[in-house]
mmCIF file of C-alpha atoms in Angstrom:
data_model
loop_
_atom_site.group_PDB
_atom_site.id
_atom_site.type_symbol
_atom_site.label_atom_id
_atom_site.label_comp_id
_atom_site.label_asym_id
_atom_site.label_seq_id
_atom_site.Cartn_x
_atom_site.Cartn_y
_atom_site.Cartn_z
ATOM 1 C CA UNK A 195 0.000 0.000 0.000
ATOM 2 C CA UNK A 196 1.207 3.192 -0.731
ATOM 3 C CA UNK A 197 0.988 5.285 2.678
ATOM 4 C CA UNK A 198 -0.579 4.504 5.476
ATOM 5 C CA UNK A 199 -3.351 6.838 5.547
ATOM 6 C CA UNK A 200 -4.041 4.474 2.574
ATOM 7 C CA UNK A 201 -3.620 1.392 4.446
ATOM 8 C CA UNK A 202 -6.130 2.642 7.171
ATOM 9 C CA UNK A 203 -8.547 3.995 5.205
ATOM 10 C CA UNK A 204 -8.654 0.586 3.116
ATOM 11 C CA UNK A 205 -8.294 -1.594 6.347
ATOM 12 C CA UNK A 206 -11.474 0.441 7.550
ATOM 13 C CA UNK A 207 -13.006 -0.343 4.604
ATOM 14 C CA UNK A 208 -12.329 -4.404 5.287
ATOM 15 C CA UNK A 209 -13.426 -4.195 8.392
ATOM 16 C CA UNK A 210 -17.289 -4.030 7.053
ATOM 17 C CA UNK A 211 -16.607 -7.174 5.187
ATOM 18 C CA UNK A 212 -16.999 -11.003 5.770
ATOM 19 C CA UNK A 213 -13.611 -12.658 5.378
ATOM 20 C CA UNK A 214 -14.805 -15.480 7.659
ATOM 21 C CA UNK A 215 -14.623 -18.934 6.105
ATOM 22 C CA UNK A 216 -14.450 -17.204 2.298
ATOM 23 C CA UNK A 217 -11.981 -18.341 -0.067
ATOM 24 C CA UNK A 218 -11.148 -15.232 -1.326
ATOM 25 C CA UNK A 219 -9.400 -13.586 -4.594
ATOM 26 C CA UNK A 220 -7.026 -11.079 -3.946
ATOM 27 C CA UNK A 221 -6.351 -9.017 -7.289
ATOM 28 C CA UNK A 222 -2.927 -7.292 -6.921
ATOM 29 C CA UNK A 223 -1.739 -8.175 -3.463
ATOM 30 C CA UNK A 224 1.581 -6.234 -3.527
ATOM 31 C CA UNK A 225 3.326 -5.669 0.170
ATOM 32 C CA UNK A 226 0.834 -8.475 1.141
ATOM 33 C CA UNK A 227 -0.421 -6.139 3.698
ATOM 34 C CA UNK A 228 -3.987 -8.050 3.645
ATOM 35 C CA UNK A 229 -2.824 -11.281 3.875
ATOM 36 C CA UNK A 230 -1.318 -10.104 7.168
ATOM 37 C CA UNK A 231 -4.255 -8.531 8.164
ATOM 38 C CA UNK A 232 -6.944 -11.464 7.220
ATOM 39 C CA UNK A 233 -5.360 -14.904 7.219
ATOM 40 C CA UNK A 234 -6.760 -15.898 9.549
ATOM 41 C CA UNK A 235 -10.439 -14.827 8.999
ATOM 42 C CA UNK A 236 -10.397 -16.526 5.166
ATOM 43 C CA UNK A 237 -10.220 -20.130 4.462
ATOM 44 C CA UNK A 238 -8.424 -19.940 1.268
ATOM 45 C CA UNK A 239 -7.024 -17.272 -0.720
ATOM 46 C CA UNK A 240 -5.943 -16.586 -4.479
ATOM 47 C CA UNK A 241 -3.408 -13.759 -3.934
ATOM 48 C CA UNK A 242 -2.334 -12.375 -8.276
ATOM 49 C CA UNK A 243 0.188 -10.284 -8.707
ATOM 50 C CA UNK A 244 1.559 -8.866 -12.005
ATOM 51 C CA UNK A 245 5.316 -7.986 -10.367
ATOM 52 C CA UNK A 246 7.512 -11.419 -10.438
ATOM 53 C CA UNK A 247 9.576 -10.089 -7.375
ATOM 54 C CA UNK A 248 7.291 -9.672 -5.407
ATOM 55 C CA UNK A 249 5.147 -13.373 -5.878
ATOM 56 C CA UNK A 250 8.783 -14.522 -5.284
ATOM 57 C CA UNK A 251 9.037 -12.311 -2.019
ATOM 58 C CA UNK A 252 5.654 -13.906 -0.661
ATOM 59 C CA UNK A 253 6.640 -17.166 -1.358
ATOM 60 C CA UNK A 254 9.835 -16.734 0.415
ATOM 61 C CA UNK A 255 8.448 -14.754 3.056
ATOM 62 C CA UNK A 256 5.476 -16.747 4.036
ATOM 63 C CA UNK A 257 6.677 -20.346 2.937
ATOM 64 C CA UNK A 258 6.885 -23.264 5.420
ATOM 65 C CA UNK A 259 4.263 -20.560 7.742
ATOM 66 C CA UNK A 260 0.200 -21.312 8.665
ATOM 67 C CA UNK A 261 -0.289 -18.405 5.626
ATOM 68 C CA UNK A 262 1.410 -21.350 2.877
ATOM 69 C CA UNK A 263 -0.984 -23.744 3.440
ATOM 70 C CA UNK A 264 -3.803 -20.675 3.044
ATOM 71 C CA UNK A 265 -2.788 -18.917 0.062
ATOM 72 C CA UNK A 266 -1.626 -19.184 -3.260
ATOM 73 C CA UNK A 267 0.412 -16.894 -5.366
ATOM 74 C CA UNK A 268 -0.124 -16.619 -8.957
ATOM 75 C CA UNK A 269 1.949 -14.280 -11.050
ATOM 76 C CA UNK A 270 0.408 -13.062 -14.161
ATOM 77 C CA UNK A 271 -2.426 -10.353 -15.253
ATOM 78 C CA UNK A 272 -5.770 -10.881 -13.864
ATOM 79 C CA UNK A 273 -7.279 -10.152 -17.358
ATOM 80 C CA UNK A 274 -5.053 -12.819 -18.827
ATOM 81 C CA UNK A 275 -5.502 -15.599 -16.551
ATOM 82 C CA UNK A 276 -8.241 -18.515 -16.460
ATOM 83 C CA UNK A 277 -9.341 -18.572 -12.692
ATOM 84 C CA UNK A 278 -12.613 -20.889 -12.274
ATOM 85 C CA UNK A 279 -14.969 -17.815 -11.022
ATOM 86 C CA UNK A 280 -17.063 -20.216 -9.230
ATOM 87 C CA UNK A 281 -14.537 -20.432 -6.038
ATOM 88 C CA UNK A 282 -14.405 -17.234 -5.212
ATOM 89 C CA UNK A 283 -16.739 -15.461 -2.428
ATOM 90 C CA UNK A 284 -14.958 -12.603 -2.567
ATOM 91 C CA UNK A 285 -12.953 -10.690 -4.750
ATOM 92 C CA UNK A 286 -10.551 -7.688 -3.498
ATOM 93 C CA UNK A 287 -8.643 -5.490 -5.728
ATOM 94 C CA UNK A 288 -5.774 -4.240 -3.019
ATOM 95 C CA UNK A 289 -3.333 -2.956 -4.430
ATOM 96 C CA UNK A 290 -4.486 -2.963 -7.837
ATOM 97 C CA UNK A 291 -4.074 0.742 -10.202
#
């Protein structure tokens, strides 16, 4: 995120929605600042990201951790890729511009 008066204002925002048992779709997931915020509500996420370094940052960073077994990074361009959109319950664009 790109300041924090950003990152509250968006983690207010969260904070009216359900994350609770949802596998969710994370569009753009960037610092990862909502998987650290909501792993533990969700029951699955997709996290897409169009930078390579930083997919390979989350997988280093959150590898062999509760989050791995939670969520999994795709690298590519959400208009590009073929994602079944019958798993999702909810679909966040985080840090998407």
């Amino acid at each position: 995120m790109t300041n924090e008066h950003d990152r509250r204002y968006a983690s207010d925002l969260l904070d009216d929605l359900d994350f609770h048992d949802k596998h969710v779709l994370d569009v753009g997931f960037g610092d990862g600042w909502l998987i650290d915020a909501k792993w533990r509500d969700f029951s699955a996420m997709t996290a897409v990201e169009t930078s390579l370094d930083r997919v390979t940052q989350a997988e280093a960073r959150w590898g062999g951790t509760p989050v791995a077994h939670k969520v999994a990074f795709l690298h590519g361009d959400i208009a590009t890729l073929t994602l079944p959109k019958e798993l999702y319950d909810l679909v966040v664009f985080s840090h998407s511009f």
